[in-house]
Tab-separated table of C-alpha atoms and ligand atoms in Angstrom:
chain	number	residue	atom	x	y	z
A	1434	MET	CA	9.237	31.244	12.875
A	1435	SER	CA	7.651	29.337	15.790
A	1436	ASP	CA	9.510	26.496	17.542
A	1437	ALA	CA	7.084	24.058	15.935
A	1438	ASP	CA	7.736	25.347	12.414
A	1439	ALA	CA	11.502	25.396	13.038
A	1440	ALA	CA	11.416	21.766	14.218
A	1441	LEU	CA	9.412	20.684	11.167
A	1442	HIS	CA	11.846	22.462	8.830
A	1443	GLU	CA	14.829	20.975	10.594
A	1444	ALA	CA	13.390	17.466	10.276
A	1445	LEU	CA	12.838	17.848	6.555
A	1446	ASP	CA	16.306	19.369	6.045
A	1447	THR	CA	17.791	16.412	7.886
A	1448	VAL	CA	15.999	13.950	5.613
A	1449	VAL	CA	17.279	15.751	2.517
A	1450	ARG	CA	20.867	15.974	3.818
A	1451	ARG	CA	21.066	12.442	5.147
A	1452	ASN	CA	19.429	10.670	2.231
A	1453	PRO	CA	20.915	12.152	-0.953
A	1454	GLY	CA	19.084	11.121	-4.105
A	1455	GLN	CA	16.161	9.622	-2.211
A	1456	ALA	CA	13.366	11.677	-3.736
A	1457	LEU	CA	10.498	9.309	-2.886
A	1458	PHE	CA	11.426	9.168	0.785
A	1459	ARG	CA	11.707	12.960	0.880
A	1460	GLN	CA	8.299	13.312	-0.808
A	1461	ALA	CA	6.651	10.951	1.693
A	1462	VAL	CA	8.187	12.740	4.699
A	1463	HIS	CA	7.328	16.172	3.306
A	1464	GLU	CA	3.684	15.161	2.821
A	1465	VAL	CA	3.397	14.100	6.469
A	1466	LEU	CA	5.376	16.942	8.057
A	1467	GLU	CA	3.491	19.533	6.043
A	1468	SER	CA	0.258	18.569	7.770
A	1469	LEU	CA	1.635	18.377	11.309
A	1470	ALA	CA	2.081	22.098	12.116
A	1471	PRO	CA	-1.238	22.441	14.014
A	1472	VAL	CA	-0.582	19.414	16.213
A	1473	VAL	CA	3.065	20.207	16.907
A	1474	LYS	CA	2.088	23.777	17.891
A	1475	GLN	CA	-0.504	22.503	20.374
A	1476	HIS	CA	1.847	19.872	21.810
A	1477	PRO	CA	5.343	21.271	22.440
A	1478	GLU	CA	6.198	17.985	24.192
A	1479	TYR	CA	6.524	16.359	20.764
A	1480	VAL	CA	9.348	18.752	19.847
A	1481	GLU	CA	10.937	18.575	23.307
A	1482	GLY	CA	10.759	14.768	23.195
A	1483	GLY	CA	12.641	14.729	19.885
A	1484	ILE	CA	9.766	12.928	18.151
A	1485	LEU	CA	10.278	14.625	14.784
A	1486	LYS	CA	14.016	13.932	14.824
A	1487	ARG	CA	13.521	10.300	15.735
A	1488	ILE	CA	10.578	9.334	13.560
A	1489	ILE	CA	12.359	10.215	10.288
A	1490	GLU	CA	15.216	7.774	10.878
A	1491	PRO	CA	14.520	4.033	10.414
A	1492	GLU	CA	15.384	1.920	13.450
A	1493	ARG	CA	17.266	-0.446	11.152
A	1494	VAL	CA	17.931	-1.094	7.435
A	1495	VAL	CA	19.152	-4.549	6.458
A	1496	SER	CA	20.557	-4.938	2.955
A	1497	PHE	CA	21.653	-8.292	1.564
A	1498	ARG	CA	22.756	-10.319	-1.477
A	1499	VAL	CA	20.246	-12.701	-3.065
A	1500	PRO	CA	21.927	-15.169	-5.443
A	1501	TRP	CA	19.763	-17.617	-7.413
A	1502	VAL	CA	20.056	-19.870	-10.448
A	1503	ASP	CA	17.813	-19.280	-13.478
A	1504	ASP	CA	16.334	-21.974	-15.734
A	1505	ASN	CA	19.417	-21.840	-17.997
A	1506	GLY	CA	21.724	-22.618	-15.106
A	1507	VAL	CA	23.063	-19.049	-15.024
A	1508	ILE	CA	23.713	-17.489	-11.610
A	1509	GLN	CA	21.835	-14.246	-11.031
A	1510	VAL	CA	22.300	-11.826	-8.161
A	1511	GLN	CA	19.634	-9.486	-6.821
A	1512	ARG	CA	19.687	-7.098	-3.897
A	1513	GLY	CA	17.308	-7.659	-0.987
A	1514	CYS	CA	16.458	-5.175	1.728
A	1515	ARG	CA	14.248	-4.825	4.795
A	1516	VAL	CA	13.598	-1.420	6.332
A	1517	GLN	CA	12.515	-1.785	9.970
A	1518	PHE	CA	11.220	1.712	10.498
A	1519	SER	CA	9.332	1.835	13.772
A	1520	SER	CA	8.413	-0.710	16.435
A	1521	ASP	CA	6.763	1.695	18.864
A	1522	LEU	CA	3.286	0.234	18.437
A	1523	GLY	CA	4.174	-3.410	17.809
A	1524	PRO	CA	6.260	-5.696	15.590
A	1525	TYR	CA	7.446	-4.129	12.335
A	1526	LYS	CA	4.751	-4.817	9.758
A	1527	GLY	CA	4.689	-4.141	6.043
A	1528	GLY	CA	4.857	-5.904	2.710
A	1529	LEU	CA	7.609	-7.122	0.423
A	1530	ARG	CA	7.847	-5.666	-3.064
A	1531	PHE	CA	9.538	-7.501	-5.947
A	1532	HIS	CA	9.920	-5.078	-8.834
A	1533	LYS	CA	12.878	-3.978	-10.930
A	1534	SER	CA	12.558	-0.411	-9.618
A	1535	VAL	CA	12.976	-1.361	-5.939
A	1536	ASP	CA	15.809	0.382	-4.099
A	1537	GLU	CA	16.412	1.734	-0.605
A	1538	ASP	CA	14.614	4.984	-1.435
A	1539	THR	CA	11.432	3.116	-2.431
A	1540	LEU	CA	11.485	0.961	0.678
A	1541	LYS	CA	12.127	3.867	3.020
A	1542	PHE	CA	9.227	5.826	1.563
A	1543	LEU	CA	6.950	2.793	1.872
A	1544	GLY	CA	8.207	1.943	5.367
A	1545	PHE	CA	7.663	5.513	6.555
A	1546	GLU	CA	4.095	5.578	5.198
A	1547	GLN	CA	3.457	2.213	6.790
A	1548	ILE	CA	4.102	3.533	10.322
A	1549	PHE	CA	1.159	5.909	10.042
A	1550	LYS	CA	-1.128	3.601	8.099
A	1551	ASN	CA	-0.664	0.875	10.686
A	1552	ALA	CA	-1.313	3.310	13.516
A	1553	LEU	CA	-4.637	4.253	11.915
A	1554	THR	CA	-5.869	0.652	11.989
A	1555	GLY	CA	-5.930	0.807	15.795
A	1556	LEU	CA	-4.056	-2.524	15.952
A	1557	GLY	CA	-0.655	-3.006	17.598
A	1558	LEU	CA	1.540	-2.864	14.521
A	1559	GLY	CA	4.845	-1.082	13.906
A	1560	GLY	CA	5.993	-0.065	10.425
A	1561	GLY	CA	8.403	-1.684	7.967
A	1562	LYS	CA	8.824	-2.601	4.330
A	1563	GLY	CA	11.090	-4.815	2.274
A	1564	GLY	CA	11.723	-6.215	-1.132
A	1565	SER	CA	14.097	-6.731	-3.991
A	1566	ASP	CA	14.880	-5.541	-7.495
A	1567	PHE	CA	13.883	-9.017	-8.734
A	1568	ASP	CA	11.322	-8.819	-11.559
A	1569	PRO	CA	8.878	-11.757	-11.480
A	1570	HIS	CA	7.466	-10.918	-14.948
A	1571	GLY	CA	8.221	-13.728	-17.373
A	1572	LYS	CA	9.914	-15.928	-14.764
A	1573	SER	CA	8.959	-19.602	-14.417
A	1574	ASP	CA	7.471	-20.933	-11.172
A	1575	GLY	CA	10.782	-22.678	-10.518
A	1576	GLU	CA	12.758	-19.451	-10.895
A	1577	VAL	CA	10.360	-17.574	-8.620
A	1578	MET	CA	10.608	-20.356	-6.029
A	1579	ARG	CA	14.419	-20.429	-6.075
A	1580	PHE	CA	14.572	-16.666	-5.781
A	1581	CYS	CA	12.087	-16.618	-2.870
A	1582	GLN	CA	14.046	-19.353	-1.082
A	1583	SER	CA	17.311	-17.466	-1.421
A	1584	PHE	CA	15.666	-14.207	-0.315
A	1585	MET	CA	14.221	-15.892	2.774
A	1586	ALA	CA	17.505	-17.649	3.577
A	1587	GLU	CA	18.741	-14.223	4.705
A	1588	LEU	CA	15.494	-12.512	5.709
A	1589	ALA	CA	14.676	-15.324	8.164
A	1590	HIS	CA	17.414	-14.017	10.480
A	1591	HIS	CA	15.621	-10.691	10.842
A	1592	ILE	CA	11.913	-11.537	11.162
A	1593	GLY	CA	9.607	-13.364	13.581
A	1594	GLN	CA	5.990	-13.245	14.716
A	1595	ASP	CA	6.858	-10.857	17.578
A	1596	LEU	CA	9.635	-9.057	15.718
A	1597	ASP	CA	8.836	-8.304	12.086
A	1598	VAL	CA	5.972	-9.677	9.998
A	1599	PRO	CA	6.199	-9.236	6.205
A	1600	ALA	CA	3.344	-9.649	3.699
A	1601	GLY	CA	2.805	-9.117	-0.050
A	1602	ASP	CA	2.988	-5.998	-2.201
A	1603	ILE	CA	3.748	-5.412	-5.898
A	1604	GLY	CA	5.051	-8.652	-7.406
A	1605	VAL	CA	4.448	-10.632	-4.216
A	1606	GLY	CA	1.126	-12.495	-4.148
A	1607	GLY	CA	-0.082	-15.844	-2.861
A	1608	ARG	CA	2.475	-17.882	-4.824
A	1609	GLU	CA	5.463	-15.920	-3.507
A	1610	ILE	CA	4.154	-15.846	0.076
A	1611	GLY	CA	3.802	-19.648	-0.037
A	1612	TYR	CA	7.417	-20.129	-1.150
A	1613	LEU	CA	8.703	-17.593	1.380
A	1614	TYR	CA	6.804	-19.145	4.277
A	1615	GLY	CA	7.834	-22.674	3.297
A	1616	GLN	CA	11.486	-21.666	3.313
A	1617	TYR	CA	11.115	-19.906	6.668
A	1618	ARG	CA	9.716	-23.118	8.164
A	1619	LYS	CA	12.508	-25.154	6.617
A	1620	ILE	CA	15.212	-22.854	8.019
A	1621	THR	CA	13.788	-22.448	11.513
A	1622	GLY	CA	12.164	-25.859	11.877
A	1623	ARG	CA	9.168	-24.125	13.462
A	1624	ASN	CA	5.511	-23.717	12.545
A	1625	GLU	CA	5.332	-20.032	13.334
A	1626	ALA	CA	2.352	-19.046	11.204
A	1627	GLY	CA	2.245	-15.435	12.439
A	1628	VAL	CA	5.648	-14.664	10.897
A	1629	ILE	CA	4.154	-13.694	7.537
A	1630	THR	CA	0.672	-12.736	6.355
A	1631	GLY	CA	-1.180	-13.273	3.112
A	1632	LYS	CA	-0.770	-17.045	3.467
A	1633	GLY	CA	-3.185	-19.409	1.721
A	1634	VAL	CA	-6.306	-20.147	3.786
A	1635	GLY	CA	-5.370	-23.835	3.809
A	1636	TYR	CA	-2.156	-23.257	5.802
A	1637	GLY	CA	-2.771	-20.432	8.255
A	1638	GLY	CA	-4.011	-17.609	6.060
A	1639	SER	CA	-7.079	-15.507	6.731
A	1640	TRP	CA	-10.212	-15.461	4.652
A	1641	ALA	CA	-10.631	-12.101	2.918
A	1642	ARG	CA	-6.945	-11.113	3.138
A	1643	THR	CA	-6.613	-11.386	-0.648
A	1644	GLU	CA	-9.616	-9.118	-1.143
A	1645	ALA	CA	-8.913	-6.807	1.800
A	1646	THR	CA	-7.025	-3.839	0.330
A	1647	GLY	CA	-9.375	-3.408	-2.635
A	1648	TYR	CA	-12.546	-4.074	-0.654
A	1649	GLY	CA	-11.355	-1.779	2.132
A	1650	LEU	CA	-10.654	0.993	-0.359
A	1651	VAL	CA	-14.227	0.851	-1.606
A	1652	TYR	CA	-15.665	0.749	1.936
A	1653	PHE	CA	-13.664	3.915	2.547
A	1654	VAL	CA	-15.034	5.503	-0.643
A	1655	ARG	CA	-18.570	4.599	0.459
A	1656	GLU	CA	-17.942	6.490	3.727
A	1657	MET	CA	-16.512	9.493	1.850
A	1658	LEU	CA	-19.668	9.698	-0.230
A	1659	GLN	CA	-22.053	9.299	2.657
A	1660	ASP	CA	-22.932	12.931	3.291
A	1661	THR	CA	-22.763	13.968	-0.353
A	1662	LYS	CA	-25.298	13.785	-3.164
A	1663	TYR	CA	-23.192	11.121	-4.910
A	1664	SER	CA	-23.055	7.366	-4.445
A	1665	LEU	CA	-21.313	4.301	-5.800
A	1666	GLU	CA	-24.639	3.136	-7.217
A	1667	GLY	CA	-24.564	4.059	-10.904
A	1668	ALA	CA	-21.112	5.686	-10.699
A	1669	ARG	CA	-18.628	5.318	-13.549
A	1670	VAL	CA	-15.317	4.156	-12.099
A	1671	VAL	CA	-11.788	3.899	-13.489
A	1672	VAL	CA	-9.059	1.953	-11.693
A	1673	SER	CA	-5.391	1.882	-12.603
A	1674	GLY	CA	-3.392	-1.307	-12.386
A	1675	SER	CA	-4.868	-4.773	-12.723
A	1676	GLY	CA	-3.156	-6.492	-9.813
A	1677	ASN	CA	-4.420	-7.476	-6.396
A	1678	VAL	CA	-5.623	-4.074	-5.208
A	1679	ALA	CA	-7.131	-2.994	-8.536
A	1680	LEU	CA	-8.986	-6.253	-9.109
A	1681	TYR	CA	-10.699	-6.402	-5.736
A	1682	ALA	CA	-11.446	-2.679	-5.689
A	1683	ALA	CA	-13.155	-3.167	-9.053
A	1684	LYS	CA	-15.066	-6.205	-7.745
A	1685	LYS	CA	-16.369	-4.439	-4.641
A	1686	ALA	CA	-17.212	-1.247	-6.560
A	1687	SER	CA	-19.259	-3.233	-9.040
A	1688	GLN	CA	-20.938	-5.224	-6.240
A	1689	LEU	CA	-22.032	-1.868	-4.799
A	1690	GLY	CA	-23.592	-0.807	-8.105
A	1691	ALA	CA	-20.794	1.044	-9.918
A	1692	THR	CA	-19.687	0.331	-13.481
A	1693	VAL	CA	-15.921	-0.116	-13.704
A	1694	VAL	CA	-15.067	0.789	-17.280
A	1695	ALA	CA	-11.264	0.794	-17.387
A	1696	CYS	CA	-8.134	-0.627	-15.810
A	1697	SER	CA	-4.462	-0.704	-16.814
A	1698	ASP	CA	-1.066	-2.317	-16.504
A	1699	SER	CA	2.382	-0.868	-17.127
A	1700	GLN	CA	1.924	-1.233	-20.909
A	1701	GLY	CA	-1.476	0.358	-21.511
A	1702	TYR	CA	-5.133	0.314	-20.565
A	1703	VAL	CA	-8.365	-1.365	-21.521
A	1704	LEU	CA	-11.675	0.505	-21.943
A	1705	ASP	CA	-14.785	-1.633	-21.704
A	1706	GLU	CA	-17.870	0.589	-21.820
A	1707	ASP	CA	-20.193	-2.253	-20.729
A	1708	GLY	CA	-18.188	-2.668	-17.533
A	1709	LEU	CA	-15.174	-4.929	-17.156
A	1710	ASP	CA	-15.788	-8.681	-17.012
A	1711	LEU	CA	-13.985	-9.145	-13.699
A	1712	ASP	CA	-14.060	-12.945	-13.735
A	1713	LEU	CA	-12.274	-12.926	-17.080
A	1714	LEU	CA	-9.822	-10.292	-15.843
A	1715	SER	CA	-9.095	-12.363	-12.763
A	1716	GLU	CA	-8.556	-15.519	-14.827
A	1717	ILE	CA	-6.133	-13.737	-17.185
A	1718	LYS	CA	-4.142	-11.804	-14.577
A	1719	ASP	CA	-4.277	-14.040	-11.502
A	1720	VAL	CA	-4.437	-17.548	-12.902
A	1721	ARG	CA	-2.792	-17.347	-16.316
A	1722	ARG	CA	-0.470	-14.440	-15.421
A	1723	GLU	CA	-0.872	-12.879	-18.847
A	1724	ARG	CA	-0.769	-9.218	-19.900
A	1725	LEU	CA	-3.861	-7.027	-19.936
A	1726	SER	CA	-3.867	-6.948	-23.740
A	1727	ALA	CA	-5.003	-10.608	-23.615
A	1728	TYR	CA	-8.197	-9.464	-21.867
A	1729	ALA	CA	-9.187	-7.247	-24.798
A	1730	GLU	CA	-8.431	-10.001	-27.320
A	1731	GLU	CA	-10.630	-12.513	-25.517
A	1732	ARG	CA	-13.423	-10.236	-24.387
A	1733	GLY	CA	-14.011	-8.538	-27.745
A	1734	ASN	CA	-16.142	-5.394	-28.048
A	1735	CYS	CA	-13.708	-3.362	-25.969
A	1736	THR	CA	-10.510	-1.480	-26.747
A	1737	TYR	CA	-6.911	-1.858	-25.579
A	1738	PHE	CA	-4.832	1.324	-25.775
A	1739	HIS	CA	-1.158	0.389	-25.871
A	1740	GLY	CA	1.176	2.935	-24.233
A	1741	LYS	CA	-1.722	5.218	-23.274
A	1742	ASN	CA	-2.652	6.774	-19.957
A	1743	VAL	CA	-5.765	5.448	-18.232
A	1744	TRP	CA	-6.520	8.852	-16.676
A	1745	GLU	CA	-7.689	10.125	-20.072
A	1746	VAL	CA	-10.887	8.084	-19.551
A	1747	ASP	CA	-13.719	10.197	-18.105
A	1748	CYS	CA	-15.211	8.949	-14.836
A	1749	ASP	CA	-17.016	9.939	-11.636
A	1750	ILE	CA	-14.561	8.100	-9.391
A	1751	ALA	CA	-10.865	7.407	-10.015
A	1752	LEU	CA	-9.021	4.762	-7.996
A	1753	PRO	CA	-5.250	4.748	-8.630
A	1754	CYS	CA	-4.206	1.218	-7.627
A	1755	ALA	CA	-0.916	0.642	-9.484
A	1756	THR	CA	2.144	2.439	-8.126
A	1757	GLN	CA	3.670	5.645	-6.756
A	1758	ASN	CA	3.442	8.939	-8.663
A	1759	GLU	CA	1.285	7.444	-11.402
A	1760	LEU	CA	-1.228	10.332	-11.385
A	1761	ASP	CA	0.335	13.763	-11.920
A	1762	GLY	CA	-0.943	17.351	-12.009
A	1763	ASP	CA	-2.004	17.150	-15.664
A	1764	ASP	CA	-3.862	13.899	-15.030
A	1765	ALA	CA	-5.682	15.482	-12.090
A	1766	ARG	CA	-6.652	18.498	-14.242
A	1767	ARG	CA	-7.923	16.224	-17.004
A	1768	LEU	CA	-9.928	14.136	-14.533
A	1769	ALA	CA	-11.438	17.309	-13.046
A	1770	ASP	CA	-12.297	18.688	-16.512
A	1771	ASN	CA	-13.983	15.370	-17.320
A	1772	GLY	CA	-16.217	15.568	-14.241
A	1773	CYS	CA	-14.395	13.341	-11.743
A	1774	ARG	CA	-15.781	13.871	-8.213
A	1775	LEU	CA	-13.628	11.607	-6.069
A	1776	ILE	CA	-10.100	10.200	-6.139
A	1777	ALA	CA	-9.113	7.597	-3.558
A	1778	GLU	CA	-5.636	6.058	-3.425
A	1779	GLY	CA	-5.437	2.257	-3.493
A	1780	ALA	CA	-1.718	2.330	-4.288
A	1781	ASN	CA	0.838	3.969	-1.993
A	1782	MET	CA	1.455	7.645	-2.866
A	1783	PRO	CA	0.057	7.302	-6.422
A	1784	CYS	CA	-0.766	11.022	-6.663
A	1785	THR	CA	2.117	13.447	-7.056
A	1786	GLU	CA	2.273	16.469	-4.768
A	1787	GLU	CA	1.087	18.651	-7.650
A	1788	ALA	CA	-1.823	16.295	-8.316
A	1789	VAL	CA	-2.936	16.556	-4.692
A	1790	GLU	CA	-2.827	20.360	-4.930
A	1791	VAL	CA	-4.977	20.285	-8.067
A	1792	ILE	CA	-7.403	17.846	-6.437
A	1793	HIS	CA	-7.892	20.251	-3.528
A	1794	GLU	CA	-8.131	23.332	-5.776
A	1795	ARG	CA	-10.755	21.714	-7.965
A	1796	GLY	CA	-12.851	20.531	-5.027
A	1797	ILE	CA	-12.490	16.818	-5.757
A	1798	LEU	CA	-12.963	14.563	-2.718
A	1799	PHE	CA	-9.620	12.967	-1.836
A	1800	GLY	CA	-9.032	9.684	0.005
A	1801	PRO	CA	-5.329	9.483	0.991
A	1802	ALA	CA	-3.524	6.139	0.755
A	1803	LYS	CA	-2.559	5.824	4.398
A	1804	ALA	CA	-6.218	5.745	5.318
A	1805	ALA	CA	-7.908	4.452	2.166
A	1806	ASN	CA	-5.688	1.427	1.536
A	1807	ALA	CA	-5.156	0.420	5.173
A	1808	GLY	CA	-7.571	-2.509	4.808
A	1809	GLY	CA	-4.806	-4.838	3.649
A	1810	VAL	CA	-2.593	-4.395	6.649
A	1811	ALA	CA	-5.597	-4.295	8.975
A	1812	THR	CA	-6.628	-7.728	7.737
A	1813	SER	CA	-3.035	-8.897	8.051
A	1814	GLY	CA	-3.348	-7.841	11.690
A	1815	LEU	CA	-6.474	-9.984	11.924
A	1816	GLU	CA	-4.567	-12.875	10.341
A	1817	MET	CA	-1.887	-12.517	13.043
A	1818	ARG	CA	-4.610	-12.635	15.708
A	1819	GLN	CA	-6.089	-15.795	14.252
A	1820	ASN	CA	-2.623	-17.377	14.075
A	1821	ALA	CA	-1.913	-16.488	17.696
A	1822	GLY	CA	-5.192	-18.097	18.776
A	1823	ARG	CA	-4.748	-21.051	16.373
A	1824	LEU	CA	-8.174	-20.474	14.905
A	1825	GLN	CA	-9.780	-19.379	11.681
A	1826	TRP	CA	-12.671	-16.956	11.350
A	1827	ASP	CA	-15.054	-17.266	8.396
A	1828	PHE	CA	-15.088	-14.857	5.455
A	1829	GLU	CA	-18.091	-12.886	6.699
A	1830	ARG	CA	-16.523	-12.235	10.075
A	1831	VAL	CA	-13.242	-10.968	8.635
A	1832	ASP	CA	-15.014	-8.904	5.994
A	1833	SER	CA	-17.266	-7.265	8.566
A	1834	GLU	CA	-14.259	-6.493	10.804
A	1835	LEU	CA	-12.555	-4.961	7.763
A	1836	ASP	CA	-15.618	-2.841	7.051
A	1837	ARG	CA	-15.744	-1.719	10.685
A	1838	ILE	CA	-12.049	-0.772	10.679
A	1839	MET	CA	-12.318	1.190	7.409
A	1840	THR	CA	-15.435	3.006	8.624
A	1841	ASN	CA	-13.606	3.844	11.822
A	1842	ILE	CA	-10.487	5.097	10.007
A	1843	HIS	CA	-12.646	7.393	7.904
A	1844	ALA	CA	-14.456	8.710	10.973
A	1845	THR	CA	-11.151	9.266	12.812
A	1846	ALA	CA	-9.554	11.119	9.895
A	1847	ALA	CA	-12.644	13.299	9.421
A	1848	ALA	CA	-13.013	14.104	13.136
A	1849	THR	CA	-9.298	14.878	13.520
A	1850	ALA	CA	-9.384	17.178	10.498
A	1851	ASP	CA	-12.270	19.065	12.136
A	1852	GLU	CA	-10.494	19.196	15.487
A	1853	TYR	CA	-7.312	20.691	14.006
A	1854	GLY	CA	-9.033	23.289	11.843
A	1855	VAL	CA	-8.754	21.632	8.420
A	1856	PRO	CA	-12.310	20.315	7.926
A	1857	GLY	CA	-12.744	17.891	5.038
A	1858	ASP	CA	-8.984	17.379	4.624
A	1859	LEU	CA	-8.802	13.619	5.197
A	1860	ALA	CA	-5.091	13.539	4.343
A	1861	ALA	CA	-4.211	15.977	7.129
A	1862	GLY	CA	-6.689	14.325	9.502
A	1863	ALA	CA	-5.213	10.879	8.874
A	1864	ASN	CA	-1.627	12.113	9.261
A	1865	ILE	CA	-2.353	13.948	12.498
A	1866	ALA	CA	-4.367	11.119	14.086
A	1867	ALA	CA	-1.722	8.546	13.192
A	1868	PHE	CA	1.158	10.776	14.273
A	1869	ARG	CA	-0.422	11.415	17.657
A	1870	ARG	CA	-0.790	7.696	18.352
A	1871	VAL	CA	2.833	6.945	17.433
A	1872	ALA	CA	4.258	10.062	19.097
A	1873	ASP	CA	2.466	9.349	22.384
A	1874	ALA	CA	3.845	5.791	22.368
A	1875	MET	CA	7.348	7.143	21.704
A	1876	LEU	CA	7.113	9.657	24.551
A	1877	ALA	CA	5.874	6.994	26.945
A	1878	GLN	CA	8.715	4.612	26.088
A	1879	GLY	CA	11.572	7.081	26.473
A	1880	VAL	CA	14.491	7.865	24.197
A	1881	ILE	CA	15.330	4.448	22.725
B	1024	NDP	P1	0.358	-6.229	-7.977
B	1024	NDP	O1	1.723	-6.648	-8.271
B	1024	NDP	O2	-0.681	-7.256	-7.704
B	1024	NDP	O3	-0.196	-5.298	-9.167
B	1024	NDP	C1	0.454	-4.129	-9.530
B	1024	NDP	C2	-0.258	-3.539	-10.730
B	1024	NDP	O4	0.244	-2.234	-10.956
B	1024	NDP	C3	-0.025	-4.319	-11.996
B	1024	NDP	O5	-1.143	-4.202	-12.830
B	1024	NDP	C4	1.181	-3.610	-12.605
B	1024	NDP	O6	1.296	-3.740	-14.005
B	1024	NDP	C5	0.887	-2.178	-12.231
B	1024	NDP	N1	2.148	-1.433	-12.121
B	1024	NDP	C6	3.200	-1.710	-11.323
B	1024	NDP	N2	4.195	-0.840	-11.518
B	1024	NDP	C7	3.757	0.003	-12.470
B	1024	NDP	C8	4.311	1.123	-13.103
B	1024	NDP	N3	5.562	1.554	-12.818
B	1024	NDP	N4	3.557	1.763	-14.043
B	1024	NDP	C9	2.298	1.330	-14.338
B	1024	NDP	N5	1.724	0.272	-13.772
B	1024	NDP	C10	2.437	-0.387	-12.851
B	1024	NDP	O7	0.469	-5.202	-6.750
B	1024	NDP	P2	-0.632	-4.767	-5.694
B	1024	NDP	O8	-1.961	-4.676	-6.366
B	1024	NDP	O9	-0.465	-5.601	-4.493
B	1024	NDP	O10	-0.127	-3.309	-5.304
B	1024	NDP	C11	-0.527	-2.141	-6.027
B	1024	NDP	C12	-0.297	-0.914	-5.167
B	1024	NDP	O11	-1.075	-1.027	-3.943
B	1024	NDP	C13	1.134	-0.667	-4.707
B	1024	NDP	O12	1.356	0.730	-4.608
B	1024	NDP	C14	1.144	-1.263	-3.305
B	1024	NDP	O13	2.175	-0.718	-2.498
B	1024	NDP	C15	-0.228	-0.865	-2.827
B	1024	NDP	N6	-0.752	-1.633	-1.708
B	1024	NDP	C16	-0.892	-2.990	-1.784
B	1024	NDP	C17	-1.417	-3.686	-0.732
B	1024	NDP	C18	-1.688	-5.155	-0.820
B	1024	NDP	O14	-2.325	-5.685	0.116
B	1024	NDP	N7	-1.291	-5.852	-1.868
B	1024	NDP	C19	-1.752	-3.035	0.535
B	1024	NDP	C20	-1.659	-1.581	0.481
B	1024	NDP	C21	-1.141	-0.933	-0.592
B	1024	NDP	P3	2.433	-4.699	-14.630
B	1024	NDP	O15	1.982	-6.098	-14.325
B	1024	NDP	O16	2.424	-4.368	-16.081
B	1024	NDP	O17	3.718	-4.350	-13.943
């Protein structure tokens, strides 16, 4: 075994030994390390500089109690956590997730992925992630506000515009960001707009941040299709989820001529052969905060499949935009059998390792999350820039910057895959390009 292979094995063994029971984190690390052999072989300085040993250990994990009072006057206690994974390229940057499944494993996997995603944007952003096992479903606005205030009462001690800049993720949208930012201002007494991104445009937010992850995903898909005989025009598209990423991916795909026929939530999926009415979907999910089943009831002439799997719907393009490991090997086989040509990840790590193998075996084009969904954090980076300059760009400017960044990420991943002998493998190309940027910064800054 070469020194490079031995170092990669040792790093993965360390992750397994040091993080018992953390299967998601192990999966995320394995996916990256697996693709790094060619680069580590060419650059022994990465092994000598201890890069692999260092990059798998978060710089800091802060875990804290979040007590809050529900509408019945009962005290509830949640657990909050912030994983500050890497600050080699800039302040820690990554979203907050509020979902009942959140634990340290989830946040470490997301924080690790975030290091590489942020590196790909070309902006100066480190990697982090945070959240809580709080479940916003069915909670009143007052309950959500009290929870957010309690969460921020602790988190405020660990973040700052030059230190750590959170944003949204599952269960954290514009409403939650508003409450979190308000509490941060109250605690610190400062107007430090760059401390959090995803703010409303009326109080320091950026135009197009809400749309950015979904729009960026579809810009990336457009680039993937460029030298093929396929196009978004006339394509039949299925998205999973019906949250922020799914909704705006569906909107941009349909603006570019695709028909988006299905989307889902955690209870089932809706199939609308005429193409989803995205204004109605937005009204039901974003404004009224109702379940997806309400869409089918109001829209009529479409079908809601309770408890069913959205990947049984045939399509040309599949965009998993819900959550991790939501598309497994059997789903990938079924999609391939039904003629799917392209799968691009809007969610973080939505395809299982087996699914990715099947996707490659069956010759389906694959857009990996770190590259394909980087538009959200890239636009958060643009929001931070606007905050630092105390200015606000218009929608068109931010959207065109987003498009430029996504086009560039695609080109970088493709060129790096060619350079390291894995042509067409955008996942390996993205991992290697991102790793090189972070590793070079780590070498330059010494053992810290
Ligand atoms: P939202 O909370 O807005 O929406 C999440 C959607 O996914 C909902 O429709 C939800 O359904 C569904 N979902 C969540 N958990 C599950 C589950 N276990 N099984 C099935 N469906 C589920 O989140 P976002 O759209 O912001 O995030 C979606 C994904 O995109 C996540 O992986 C996130 O990390 C990733 N991402 C988000 C970015 C952003 O800017 N927001 C940036 C980059 C990546 P239900 O309501 O029934 O729970």
